[in-house]
PDB file of C-alpha atoms in Angstrom:
ATOM      1  CA  MET A1197     115.685 120.806  94.167  1.00 82.00           C
ATOM      2  CA  LEU A1198     117.553 123.668  95.982  1.00 84.00           C
ATOM      3  CA  ILE A1199     115.845 124.648  99.162  1.00 86.00           C
ATOM      4  CA  ASN A1200     118.283 127.329 100.281  1.00 89.00           C
ATOM      5  CA  CYS A1201     121.893 128.419 100.182  1.00 91.00           C
ATOM      6  CA  VAL A1202     122.980 130.678 103.066  1.00 92.00           C
ATOM      7  CA  VAL A1203     126.435 131.890 104.221  1.00 93.00           C
ATOM      8  CA  TYR A1204     127.244 132.468 107.856  1.00 92.00           C
ATOM      9  CA  GLU A1205     130.115 134.307 109.704  1.00 90.00           C
ATOM     10  CA  GLY A1206     130.798 134.317 113.354  1.00 87.00           C
ATOM     11  CA  GLY A1207     127.517 132.604 114.190  1.00 87.00           C
ATOM     12  CA  GLU A1208     125.442 135.206 112.247  1.00 91.00           C
ATOM     13  CA  LYS A1209     123.643 134.950 108.882  1.00 89.00           C
ATOM     14  CA  LEU A1210     125.243 137.068 106.272  1.00 90.00           C
ATOM     15  CA  ALA A1211     123.043 136.474 103.152  1.00 90.00           C
ATOM     16  CA  ASP A1212     121.185 134.057 100.906  1.00 89.00           C
ATOM     17  CA  ILE A1213     123.385 133.482  97.921  1.00 90.00           C
ATOM     18  CA  PRO A1214     123.144 131.634  94.710  1.00 90.00           C
ATOM     19  CA  VAL A1215     125.098 128.445  94.118  1.00 87.00           C
ATOM     20  CA  ALA A1216     127.269 130.203  91.631  1.00 86.00           C
ATOM     21  CA  GLY A1217     128.464 132.670  94.333  1.00 87.00           C
ATOM     22  CA  ILE A1218     129.617 129.954  96.692  1.00 89.00           C
ATOM     23  CA  GLY A1219     133.292 130.109  95.714  1.00 85.00           C
ATOM     24  CA  GLU A1220     133.984 133.678  96.744  1.00 84.00           C
ATOM     25  CA  HIS A1221     132.668 133.114 100.249  1.00 86.00           C
ATOM     26  CA  LEU A1222     134.672 129.999 100.826  1.00 86.00           C
ATOM     27  CA  GLN A1223     137.795 132.099 100.531  1.00 83.00           C
ATOM     28  CA  HIS A1224     136.971 134.026 103.770  1.00 84.00           C
ATOM     29  CA  THR A1225     138.240 132.603 106.947  1.00 84.00           C
ATOM     30  CA  GLY A1226     135.533 132.073 109.572  1.00 85.00           C
ATOM     31  CA  ARG A1227     132.647 131.757 107.123  1.00 89.00           C
ATOM     32  CA  PHE A1228     130.812 128.682 106.094  1.00 92.00           C
ATOM     33  CA  VAL A1229     128.121 127.957 103.574  1.00 93.00           C
ATOM     34  CA  TRP A1230     124.983 125.817 104.303  1.00 92.00           C
ATOM     35  CA  VAL A1231     123.149 124.444 101.255  1.00 93.00           C
ATOM     36  CA  ALA A1232     120.013 122.380 101.585  1.00 93.00           C
ATOM     37  CA  LEU A1233     118.666 120.174  98.834  1.00 91.00           C
ATOM     38  CA  GLN A1234     115.551 118.054  98.513  1.00 91.00           C
ATOM     39  CA  ASP A1235     115.618 114.961  96.129  1.00 89.00           C
ATOM     40  CA  ALA A1236     118.752 116.337  94.456  1.00 88.00           C
ATOM     41  CA  THR A1237     119.488 115.456  90.883  1.00 90.00           C
ATOM     42  CA  ALA A1238     122.835 114.208  89.680  1.00 91.00           C
ATOM     43  CA  ALA A1239     123.509 117.532  87.980  1.00 92.00           C
ATOM     44  CA  GLU A1240     122.893 119.392  91.279  1.00 91.00           C
ATOM     45  CA  LEU A1241     125.185 117.122  93.237  1.00 92.00           C
ATOM     46  CA  ALA A1242     127.866 117.411  90.567  1.00 92.00           C
ATOM     47  CA  GLU A1243     127.669 121.188  90.760  1.00 91.00           C
ATOM     48  CA  LEU A1244     128.124 121.148  94.481  1.00 92.00           C
ATOM     49  CA  GLN A1245     130.801 118.486  94.280  1.00 91.00           C
ATOM     50  CA  GLY A1246     132.747 120.890  92.131  1.00 90.00           C
ATOM     51  CA  ALA A1247     132.124 123.824  94.389  1.00 90.00           C
ATOM     52  CA  PHE A1248     133.139 122.142  97.746  1.00 91.00           C
ATOM     53  CA  GLY A1249     135.275 119.283  96.593  1.00 91.00           C
ATOM     54  CA  LEU A1250     132.980 116.623  97.883  1.00 91.00           C
ATOM     55  CA  HIS A1251     134.419 113.049  97.979  1.00 92.00           C
ATOM     56  CA  PRO A1252     133.182 111.112  94.942  1.00 92.00           C
ATOM     57  CA  LEU A1253     132.355 108.048  97.017  1.00 93.00           C
ATOM     58  CA  ALA A1254     130.109 110.101  99.355  1.00 92.00           C
ATOM     59  CA  VAL A1255     128.408 111.725  96.401  1.00 92.00           C
ATOM     60  CA  GLU A1256     127.819 108.336  94.843  1.00 92.00           C
ATOM     61  CA  ASP A1257     126.073 107.158  98.058  1.00 90.00           C
ATOM     62  CA  ALA A1258     123.919 110.314  98.054  1.00 90.00           C
ATOM     63  CA  GLN A1259     122.946 109.690  94.432  1.00 88.00           C
ATOM     64  CA  HIS A1260     121.949 106.073  94.971  1.00 85.00           C
ATOM     65  CA  GLY A1261     120.159 106.655  98.298  1.00 78.00           C
ATOM     66  CA  HIS A1262     118.761 103.792 100.423  1.00 83.00           C
ATOM     67  CA  GLN A1263     122.016 103.749 102.480  1.00 87.00           C
ATOM     68  CA  ARG A1264     122.586 102.313 105.937  1.00 91.00           C
ATOM     69  CA  PRO A1265     122.891 105.025 108.626  1.00 94.00           C
ATOM     70  CA  LYS A1266     126.500 105.847 109.117  1.00 93.00           C
ATOM     71  CA  VAL A1267     129.141 108.479 109.750  1.00 93.00           C
ATOM     72  CA  GLU A1268     132.194 108.292 107.506  1.00 92.00           C
ATOM     73  CA  GLU A1269     135.355 110.444 107.598  1.00 91.00           C
ATOM     74  CA  TYR A1270     137.020 111.507 104.384  1.00 90.00           C
ATOM     75  CA  ASP A1271     140.295 113.389 104.944  1.00 84.00           C
ATOM     76  CA  ASP A1272     139.104 116.599 106.504  1.00 87.00           C
ATOM     77  CA  SER A1273     135.279 116.174 105.849  1.00 90.00           C
ATOM     78  CA  LEU A1274     132.506 114.012 107.143  1.00 93.00           C
ATOM     79  CA  PHE A1275     129.607 112.196 105.422  1.00 94.00           C
ATOM     80  CA  ALA A1276     126.627 111.309 107.510  1.00 94.00           C
ATOM     81  CA  VAL A1277     123.473 109.288 106.559  1.00 94.00           C
ATOM     82  CA  MET A1278     120.373 109.268 108.681  1.00 94.00           C
ATOM     83  CA  HIS A1279     117.041 107.701 108.191  1.00 94.00           C
ATOM     84  CA  LEU A1280     113.831 109.756 108.536  1.00 92.00           C
ATOM     85  CA  LEU A1281     110.862 107.813 109.812  1.00 90.00           C
ATOM     86  CA  GLU A1282     107.284 108.991 109.226  1.00 82.00           C
ATOM     87  CA  ILE A1283     104.084 107.221 110.308  1.00 74.00           C
ATOM     88  CA  ASP A1284     101.440 110.058 110.077  1.00 59.00           C
ATOM     89  CA  GLY A1285      99.385 110.068 106.939  1.00 46.00           C
ATOM     90  CA  LEU A1286     100.356 106.553 105.902  1.00 44.00           C
ATOM     91  CA  ASP A1287      97.844 103.623 105.513  1.00 47.00           C
ATOM     92  CA  ASP A1288      97.747 100.536 107.801  1.00 51.00           C
ATOM     93  CA  GLY A1289     100.153 102.124 110.334  1.00 54.00           C
ATOM     94  CA  ALA A1290     103.027 101.707 108.015  1.00 62.00           C
ATOM     95  CA  THR A1291     106.434 103.458 108.548  1.00 68.00           C
ATOM     96  CA  GLY A1292     107.703 105.545 105.766  1.00 78.00           C
ATOM     97  CA  VAL A1293     111.566 105.658 105.473  1.00 86.00           C
ATOM     98  CA  GLY A1294     113.311 108.782 104.094  1.00 89.00           C
ATOM     99  CA  GLU A1295     116.884 109.771 104.213  1.00 91.00           C
ATOM    100  CA  ILE A1296     119.034 112.777 104.856  1.00 93.00           C
ATOM    101  CA  ASP A1297     122.613 112.804 103.660  1.00 93.00           C
ATOM    102  CA  ALA A1298     124.886 115.460 105.177  1.00 94.00           C
ATOM    103  CA  PHE A1299     128.322 116.544 103.727  1.00 95.00           C
ATOM    104  CA  VAL A1300     130.232 118.474 106.428  1.00 94.00           C
ATOM    105  CA  GLY A1301     133.548 120.312 105.909  1.00 91.00           C
ATOM    106  CA  ARG A1302     135.590 122.968 107.536  1.00 89.00           C
ATOM    107  CA  ASN A1303     133.595 125.753 105.789  1.00 91.00           C
ATOM    108  CA  TYR A1304     130.427 124.007 104.415  1.00 92.00           C
ATOM    109  CA  VAL A1305     127.401 121.923 105.144  1.00 94.00           C
ATOM    110  CA  VAL A1306     125.410 120.316 102.334  1.00 94.00           C
ATOM    111  CA  THR A1307     122.289 118.361 103.300  1.00 94.00           C
ATOM    112  CA  VAL A1308     120.308 116.311 100.775  1.00 93.00           C
ATOM    113  CA  ARG A1309     116.942 115.114 101.889  1.00 90.00           C
ATOM    114  CA  ASN A1310     115.233 112.243 100.047  1.00 89.00           C
ATOM    115  CA  ARG A1311     111.721 110.668 100.154  1.00 85.00           C
ATOM    116  CA  SER A1312     110.569 112.784 103.045  1.00 84.00           C
ATOM    117  CA  ARG A1313     107.702 115.377 103.352  1.00 80.00           C
ATOM    118  CA  HIS A1314     109.067 117.140 106.405  1.00 84.00           C
ATOM    119  CA  GLY A1315     111.794 119.514 106.103  1.00 84.00           C
ATOM    120  CA  PHE A1316     114.227 120.988 108.769  1.00 88.00           C
ATOM    121  CA  VAL A1317     113.325 124.538 108.762  1.00 90.00           C
ATOM    122  CA  GLU A1318     113.217 124.493 112.578  1.00 92.00           C
ATOM    123  CA  VAL A1319     116.846 123.313 112.622  1.00 92.00           C
ATOM    124  CA  ARG A1320     118.040 126.314 110.640  1.00 91.00           C
ATOM    125  CA  GLU A1321     115.927 128.598 112.787  1.00 91.00           C
ATOM    126  CA  ARG A1322     117.353 127.077 115.983  1.00 91.00           C
ATOM    127  CA  CYS A1323     120.896 127.544 114.825  1.00 92.00           C
ATOM    128  CA  GLU A1324     120.257 131.152 113.947  1.00 90.00           C
ATOM    129  CA  ARG A1325     118.652 131.727 117.299  1.00 91.00           C
ATOM    130  CA  GLU A1326     121.897 130.570 119.055  1.00 90.00           C
ATOM    131  CA  PRO A1327     124.784 132.447 117.415  1.00 90.00           C
ATOM    132  CA  GLU A1328     127.123 131.690 120.307  1.00 90.00           C
ATOM    133  CA  LEU A1329     126.719 127.910 119.411  1.00 89.00           C
ATOM    134  CA  LEU A1330     126.744 128.371 115.649  1.00 90.00           C
ATOM    135  CA  ARG A1331     130.156 129.954 116.037  1.00 88.00           C
ATOM    136  CA  HIS A1332     131.353 126.282 116.364  1.00 87.00           C
ATOM    137  CA  GLY A1333     130.640 126.103 112.638  1.00 89.00           C
ATOM    138  CA  PRO A1334     129.594 123.074 110.636  1.00 92.00           C
ATOM    139  CA  GLY A1335     130.167 120.713 113.490  1.00 91.00           C
ATOM    140  CA  PHE A1336     127.354 122.307 115.489  1.00 92.00           C
ATOM    141  CA  VAL A1337     125.032 122.281 112.374  1.00 93.00           C
ATOM    142  CA  LEU A1338     125.716 118.613 112.125  1.00 94.00           C
ATOM    143  CA  TYR A1339     124.693 118.077 115.691  1.00 93.00           C
ATOM    144  CA  ALA A1340     121.576 120.174 115.282  1.00 93.00           C
ATOM    145  CA  LEU A1341     120.545 118.068 112.282  1.00 95.00           C
ATOM    146  CA  MET A1342     121.282 114.756 114.036  1.00 94.00           C
ATOM    147  CA  ASP A1343     119.427 115.916 117.164  1.00 94.00           C
ATOM    148  CA  ALA A1344     116.360 116.872 115.141  1.00 94.00           C
ATOM    149  CA  VAL A1345     116.394 113.498 113.380  1.00 94.00           C
ATOM    150  CA  VAL A1346     116.679 111.575 116.721  1.00 95.00           C
ATOM    151  CA  ASP A1347     113.895 113.667 118.291  1.00 93.00           C
ATOM    152  CA  ARG A1348     111.569 112.606 115.483  1.00 93.00           C
ATOM    153  CA  TYR A1349     112.103 109.027 116.462  1.00 93.00           C
ATOM    154  CA  PHE A1350     110.489 109.441 119.870  1.00 93.00           C
ATOM    155  CA  PRO A1351     106.917 110.020 118.466  1.00 91.00           C
ATOM    156  CA  VAL A1352     107.412 106.856 116.365  1.00 91.00           C
ATOM    157  CA  ILE A1353     108.437 104.742 119.276  1.00 92.00           C
ATOM    158  CA  ASP A1354     105.635 106.222 121.500  1.00 92.00           C
ATOM    159  CA  ALA A1355     103.092 105.217 118.778  1.00 90.00           C
ATOM    160  CA  LEU A1356     104.543 101.717 118.677  1.00 91.00           C
ATOM    161  CA  GLU A1357     104.410 101.417 122.414  1.00 92.00           C
ATOM    162  CA  ASP A1358     100.778 102.524 122.435  1.00 91.00           C
ATOM    163  CA  GLU A1359      99.897  99.998 119.858  1.00 90.00           C
ATOM    164  CA  LEU A1360     101.617  97.216 121.771  1.00 91.00           C
ATOM    165  CA  GLU A1361      99.672  98.172 124.902  1.00 90.00           C
ATOM    166  CA  THR A1362      96.448  97.971 122.923  1.00 89.00           C
ATOM    167  CA  ILE A1363      97.340  94.596 121.607  1.00 88.00           C
ATOM    168  CA  GLU A1364      98.277  93.379 125.089  1.00 85.00           C
ATOM    169  CA  LEU A1365      94.819  94.305 126.358  1.00 84.00           C
ATOM    170  CA  GLN A1366      93.064  92.079 123.837  1.00 84.00           C
ATOM    171  CA  ILE A1367      95.450  89.040 124.135  1.00 80.00           C
ATOM    172  CA  PHE A1368      93.038  87.237 126.516  1.00 78.00           C
ATOM    173  CA  THR A1369      89.872  88.233 124.624  1.00 79.00           C
ATOM    174  CA  LYS A1370      88.203  85.117 123.381  1.00 76.00           C
ATOM    175  CA  GLY A1371      88.548  84.626 119.668  1.00 72.00           C
ATOM    176  CA  ALA A1372      91.013  87.384 119.208  1.00 76.00           C
ATOM    177  CA  ALA A1373      94.275  85.427 119.411  1.00 75.00           C
ATOM    178  CA  ARG A1374      94.877  84.989 115.679  1.00 77.00           C
ATOM    179  CA  GLU A1375      94.184  88.581 114.982  1.00 83.00           C
ATOM    180  CA  SER A1376      96.618  89.599 117.778  1.00 84.00           C
ATOM    181  CA  ILE A1377      99.350  87.490 116.258  1.00 85.00           C
ATOM    182  CA  ARG A1378      98.780  89.236 112.977  1.00 86.00           C
ATOM    183  CA  SER A1379      99.088  92.631 114.743  1.00 88.00           C
ATOM    184  CA  LEU A1380     102.097  91.685 116.677  1.00 90.00           C
ATOM    185  CA  TYR A1381     103.969  90.550 113.658  1.00 89.00           C
ATOM    186  CA  GLY A1382     103.067  93.815 111.873  1.00 89.00           C
ATOM    187  CA  LEU A1383     104.335  95.690 114.935  1.00 91.00           C
ATOM    188  CA  LYS A1384     107.580  93.657 115.017  1.00 91.00           C
ATOM    189  CA  ARG A1385     108.228  94.496 111.417  1.00 90.00           C
ATOM    190  CA  ARG A1386     107.828  98.250 112.048  1.00 91.00           C
ATOM    191  CA  LEU A1387     109.990  98.022 115.121  1.00 92.00           C
ATOM    192  CA  THR A1388     112.600  96.431 113.018  1.00 92.00           C
ATOM    193  CA  VAL A1389     112.583  99.403 110.689  1.00 92.00           C
ATOM    194  CA  LEU A1390     113.241 101.711 113.614  1.00 93.00           C
ATOM    195  CA  LYS A1391     116.000  99.339 114.891  1.00 94.00           C
ATOM    196  CA  HIS A1392     117.784  99.668 111.547  1.00 93.00           C
ATOM    197  CA  ALA A1393     117.624 103.375 111.765  1.00 93.00           C
ATOM    198  CA  VAL A1394     118.804 103.695 115.326  1.00 95.00           C
ATOM    199  CA  ALA A1395     121.429 101.097 116.059  1.00 94.00           C
ATOM    200  CA  PRO A1396     123.859 101.905 113.089  1.00 94.00           C
ATOM    201  CA  LEU A1397     123.419 105.675 113.857  1.00 94.00           C
ATOM    202  CA  LEU A1398     124.308 105.048 117.470  1.00 93.00           C
ATOM    203  CA  GLU A1399     127.510 103.307 116.309  1.00 91.00           C
ATOM    204  CA  GLY A1400     128.333 106.053 113.856  1.00 90.00           C
ATOM    205  CA  ALA A1401     127.689 108.957 116.352  1.00 90.00           C
ATOM    206  CA  GLY A1402     130.046 107.362 118.760  1.00 88.00           C
ATOM    207  CA  LYS A1403     132.947 108.488 116.402  1.00 87.00           C
ATOM    208  CA  LEU A1404     132.012 112.119 117.120  1.00 88.00           C
ATOM    209  CA  TYR A1405     132.373 111.820 120.831  1.00 84.00           C
ATOM    210  CA  GLY A1406     135.301 110.363 122.693  1.00 75.00           C
ATOM    211  CA  GLY A1407     138.636 109.157 121.384  1.00 73.00           C
ATOM    212  CA  ARG A1408     139.983 110.887 118.334  1.00 79.00           C
ATOM    213  CA  VAL A1409     137.192 113.245 117.440  1.00 84.00           C
ATOM    214  CA  PRO A1410     137.252 114.714 113.875  1.00 86.00           C
ATOM    215  CA  GLN A1411     138.617 118.279 113.819  1.00 85.00           C
ATOM    216  CA  ILE A1412     135.274 119.502 112.448  1.00 88.00           C
ATOM    217  CA  CYS A1413     133.437 118.423 115.598  1.00 86.00           C
ATOM    218  CA  VAL A1414     135.961 119.699 118.052  1.00 83.00           C
ATOM    219  CA  GLY A1415     134.039 121.999 120.544  1.00 80.00           C
ATOM    220  CA  ALA A1416     130.706 120.150 120.080  1.00 83.00           C
ATOM    221  CA  GLN A1417     131.566 116.828 121.569  1.00 85.00           C
ATOM    222  CA  GLU A1418     129.294 117.383 124.636  1.00 87.00           C
ATOM    223  CA  TYR A1419     126.437 117.974 122.230  1.00 89.00           C
ATOM    224  CA  PHE A1420     127.014 114.769 120.418  1.00 91.00           C
ATOM    225  CA  ARG A1421     127.115 112.963 123.798  1.00 91.00           C
ATOM    226  CA  ASP A1422     123.610 114.228 124.340  1.00 92.00           C
ATOM    227  CA  VAL A1423     122.467 112.666 120.949  1.00 93.00           C
ATOM    228  CA  ILE A1424     124.183 109.447 121.808  1.00 93.00           C
ATOM    229  CA  ASP A1425     122.254 109.440 125.143  1.00 94.00           C
ATOM    230  CA  HIS A1426     118.994 109.863 123.384  1.00 94.00           C
ATOM    231  CA  LEU A1427     119.857 107.186 120.806  1.00 94.00           C
ATOM    232  CA  GLY A1428     120.823 104.773 123.642  1.00 94.00           C
ATOM    233  CA  ARG A1429     117.482 105.313 125.371  1.00 94.00           C
ATOM    234  CA  ILE A1430     115.576 104.693 122.108  1.00 95.00           C
ATOM    235  CA  ASN A1431     117.749 101.570 121.455  1.00 94.00           C
ATOM    236  CA  ALA A1432     117.024 100.246 124.939  1.00 95.00           C
ATOM    237  CA  SER A1433     113.221 100.819 124.506  1.00 94.00           C
ATOM    238  CA  ILE A1434     113.380  98.990 121.150  1.00 94.00           C
ATOM    239  CA  ASP A1435     115.034  95.947 122.691  1.00 94.00           C
ATOM    240  CA  ALA A1436     112.484  95.929 125.619  1.00 94.00           C
ATOM    241  CA  MET A1437     109.643  96.062 123.096  1.00 93.00           C
ATOM    242  CA  ARG A1438     111.017  93.363 121.021  1.00 92.00           C
ATOM    243  CA  ASP A1439     111.310  91.102 124.056  1.00 93.00           C
ATOM    244  CA  THR A1440     107.712  91.953 125.021  1.00 91.00           C
ATOM    245  CA  ILE A1441     106.452  91.266 121.578  1.00 91.00           C
ATOM    246  CA  GLY A1442     108.232  87.851 121.625  1.00 89.00           C
ATOM    247  CA  THR A1443     106.499  87.024 124.971  1.00 88.00           C
ATOM    248  CA  ALA A1444     103.205  88.191 123.670  1.00 88.00           C
ATOM    249  CA  ILE A1445     103.473  86.099 120.570  1.00 86.00           C
ATOM    250  CA  SER A1446     104.264  83.075 122.678  1.00 86.00           C
ATOM    251  CA  VAL A1447     101.275  83.727 124.842  1.00 84.00           C
ATOM    252  CA  ASN A1448      99.051  84.185 121.785  1.00 82.00           C
ATOM    253  CA  LEU A1449     100.210  80.967 120.326  1.00 82.00           C
ATOM    254  CA  SER A1450      99.343  79.280 123.620  1.00 82.00           C
ATOM    255  CA  MET A1451      95.917  80.865 123.559  1.00 79.00           C
ATOM    256  CA  VAL A1452      95.292  79.562 120.024  1.00 77.00           C
ATOM    257  CA  THR A1453      96.282  76.057 121.173  1.00 80.00           C
ATOM    258  CA  ILE A1454      94.030  76.322 124.185  1.00 77.00           C
ATOM    259  CA  GLU A1455      91.077  77.444 122.029  1.00 76.00           C
ATOM    260  CA  ASP A1456      91.725  74.664 119.616  1.00 77.00           C
ATOM    261  CA  GLY A1457      91.751  72.199 122.568  1.00 79.00           C
ATOM    262  CA  GLU A1458      88.424  73.623 123.796  1.00 78.00           C
ATOM    263  CA  VAL A1459      86.951  72.985 120.394  1.00 80.00           C
ATOM    264  CA  THR A1460      88.435  69.489 120.251  1.00 84.00           C
ATOM    265  CA  LYS A1461      86.965  68.692 123.724  1.00 83.00           C
ATOM    266  CA  ARG A1462      83.546  69.848 122.623  1.00 86.00           C
ATOM    267  CA  LEU A1463      83.644  67.825 119.417  1.00 87.00           C
ATOM    268  CA  ALA A1464      84.834  64.723 121.431  1.00 87.00           C
ATOM    269  CA  ALA A1465      81.998  65.172 124.054  1.00 88.00           C
ATOM    270  CA  TRP A1466      79.273  65.357 121.364  1.00 89.00           C
ATOM    271  CA  ALA A1467      80.907  62.494 119.499  1.00 90.00           C
ATOM    272  CA  ALA A1468      80.767  60.294 122.649  1.00 88.00           C
ATOM    273  CA  ILE A1469      77.086  61.141 123.219  1.00 86.00           C
ATOM    274  CA  PHE A1470      76.088  60.384 119.689  1.00 87.00           C
ATOM    275  CA  ALA A1471      78.309  57.234 119.692  1.00 88.00           C
ATOM    276  CA  VAL A1472      76.140  55.744 122.423  1.00 85.00           C
ATOM    277  CA  SER A1473      72.874  56.304 120.663  1.00 85.00           C
ATOM    278  CA  THR A1474      74.423  55.061 117.372  1.00 86.00           C
ATOM    279  CA  SER A1475      75.683  51.928 119.070  1.00 86.00           C
ATOM    280  CA  LEU A1476      72.335  51.012 120.698  1.00 83.00           C
ATOM    281  CA  ALA A1477      70.438  51.772 117.537  1.00 83.00           C
ATOM    282  CA  GLY A1478      72.797  49.651 115.587  1.00 82.00           C
ATOM    283  CA  ILE A1479      72.455  46.718 117.859  1.00 78.00           C
ATOM    284  CA  TRP A1480      68.637  46.777 117.820  1.00 76.00           C
ATOM    285  CA  GLY A1481      68.604  47.425 114.097  1.00 76.00           C
ATOM    286  CA  MET A1482      70.225  44.049 113.177  1.00 76.00           C
ATOM    287  CA  ASN A1483      66.759  42.388 112.991  1.00 71.00           C
ATOM    288  CA  PHE A1484      67.807  38.846 113.986  1.00 69.00           C
ATOM    289  CA  GLU A1485      64.767  36.529 114.406  1.00 70.00           C
ATOM    290  CA  GLN A1486      65.866  35.307 117.838  1.00 70.00           C
ATOM    291  CA  MET A1487      66.350  38.710 119.293  1.00 73.00           C
ATOM    292  CA  PRO A1488      64.204  38.607 122.627  1.00 74.00           C
ATOM    293  CA  GLU A1489      63.371  42.313 122.478  1.00 70.00           C
ATOM    294  CA  LEU A1490      62.161  42.281 118.972  1.00 71.00           C
ATOM    295  CA  HIS A1491      58.643  41.133 119.910  1.00 73.00           C
ATOM    296  CA  TRP A1492      58.317  42.909 123.297  1.00 76.00           C
ATOM    297  CA  ARG A1493      55.367  45.203 123.407  1.00 78.00           C
ATOM    298  CA  PHE A1494      57.299  47.960 125.119  1.00 80.00           C
ATOM    299  CA  GLY A1495      60.665  47.316 123.565  1.00 78.00           C
ATOM    300  CA  TYR A1496      60.599  50.410 121.266  1.00 79.00           C
ATOM    301  CA  TYR A1497      59.884  52.887 124.029  1.00 82.00           C
ATOM    302  CA  ALA A1498      62.280  51.170 126.380  1.00 84.00           C
ATOM    303  CA  ALA A1499      64.995  51.495 123.787  1.00 83.00           C
ATOM    304  CA  LEU A1500      64.278  55.125 123.310  1.00 86.00           C
ATOM    305  CA  GLY A1501      64.291  55.770 127.031  1.00 89.00           C
ATOM    306  CA  LEU A1502      67.514  53.908 127.400  1.00 87.00           C
ATOM    307  CA  ILE A1503      69.186  55.893 124.723  1.00 86.00           C
ATOM    308  CA  ALA A1504      67.805  59.222 125.952  1.00 90.00           C
ATOM    309  CA  GLY A1505      68.859  58.472 129.539  1.00 90.00           C
ATOM    310  CA  LEU A1506      72.459  57.480 128.678  1.00 88.00           C
ATOM    311  CA  CYS A1507      72.802  60.454 126.346  1.00 89.00           C
ATOM    312  CA  GLY A1508      71.412  62.781 129.071  1.00 90.00           C
ATOM    313  CA  PHE A1509      73.788  61.255 131.726  1.00 89.00           C
ATOM    314  CA  LEU A1510      76.821  61.716 129.389  1.00 88.00           C
ATOM    315  CA  TYR A1511      75.688  65.379 128.598  1.00 87.00           C
ATOM    316  CA  TYR A1512      75.515  66.061 132.384  1.00 87.00           C
ATOM    317  CA  ARG A1513      78.924  64.608 133.074  1.00 87.00           C
ATOM    318  CA  PHE A1514      80.632  66.455 130.166  1.00 84.00           C
ATOM    319  CA  ARG A1515      78.856  69.579 131.186  1.00 86.00           C
ATOM    320  CA  ARG A1516      80.144  69.397 134.758  1.00 85.00           C
ATOM    321  CA  ALA A1517      83.698  68.685 133.379  1.00 82.00           C
ATOM    322  CA  GLY A1518      83.512  71.790 131.274  1.00 81.00           C
ATOM    323  CA  TRP A1519      83.720  70.015 127.967  1.00 80.00           C
ATOM    324  CA  ILE A1520      80.413  71.334 126.738  1.00 78.00           C
TER     325      ILE A1520
END
């Protein structure tokens, strides 16, 4: 679905145009066309491929979707893939993964957004509010898109950090160890999704700052450095959280072992108490004719007293030892 198709010149918006009118504007020096699509069809991509001369391999990646975040250079154009992460409105704290593909050339920008409910209207508004920066052309638009995508990662990692803090608070709550482990593994899985979005993009964005920078991005290197800085901070936070989760899982497993040991001790203590009464009852229950206590007038009461006394003594000792 076509969201909009706009032509810019000298950092200023000229007009909204139909896709069929793109060709006449591409012939003017200093102009560039910005086309935004959502869940584009093969026919729409083929039409834009013909209009802008998009590389067929990049178009194939955009059609298939589910690509790894990357920045690839094709002759005088760039193709960037970025993941869009969403956690609001999803059940069980899941993380939805969308994708935005950006084709960037000397005089065009084509963005294709897939599997995401949140658009990038604010990016276009930001660019149009800063004409002195928009004069840098498609390179600045790519930066603005990448910056907006990275900024959306911060609420995700903040939510994951809050969840981790909540789990840490209940680690030592009695009986909550198994539930904590389940929550930690779910958190680790969502953190891995974020890691898969950030780490490859950090590597790809490095191509746009330092060394041989693509001609399209010349003049915007400092802005890409800011994006790389943000990605580096997020990546460091992810690594720190993963270490914390690993430690928390180890602590939880230890807590489960300790709780199981407590149950084992209680069972062993009661088994010892009942073993004494069972042993004495078994001895006097053999009914041999020559048993001296068998015909004693107070034998029954003495046996019960001895059993109760020994069981009470054992209970007292296990209680003091903390086994019961």
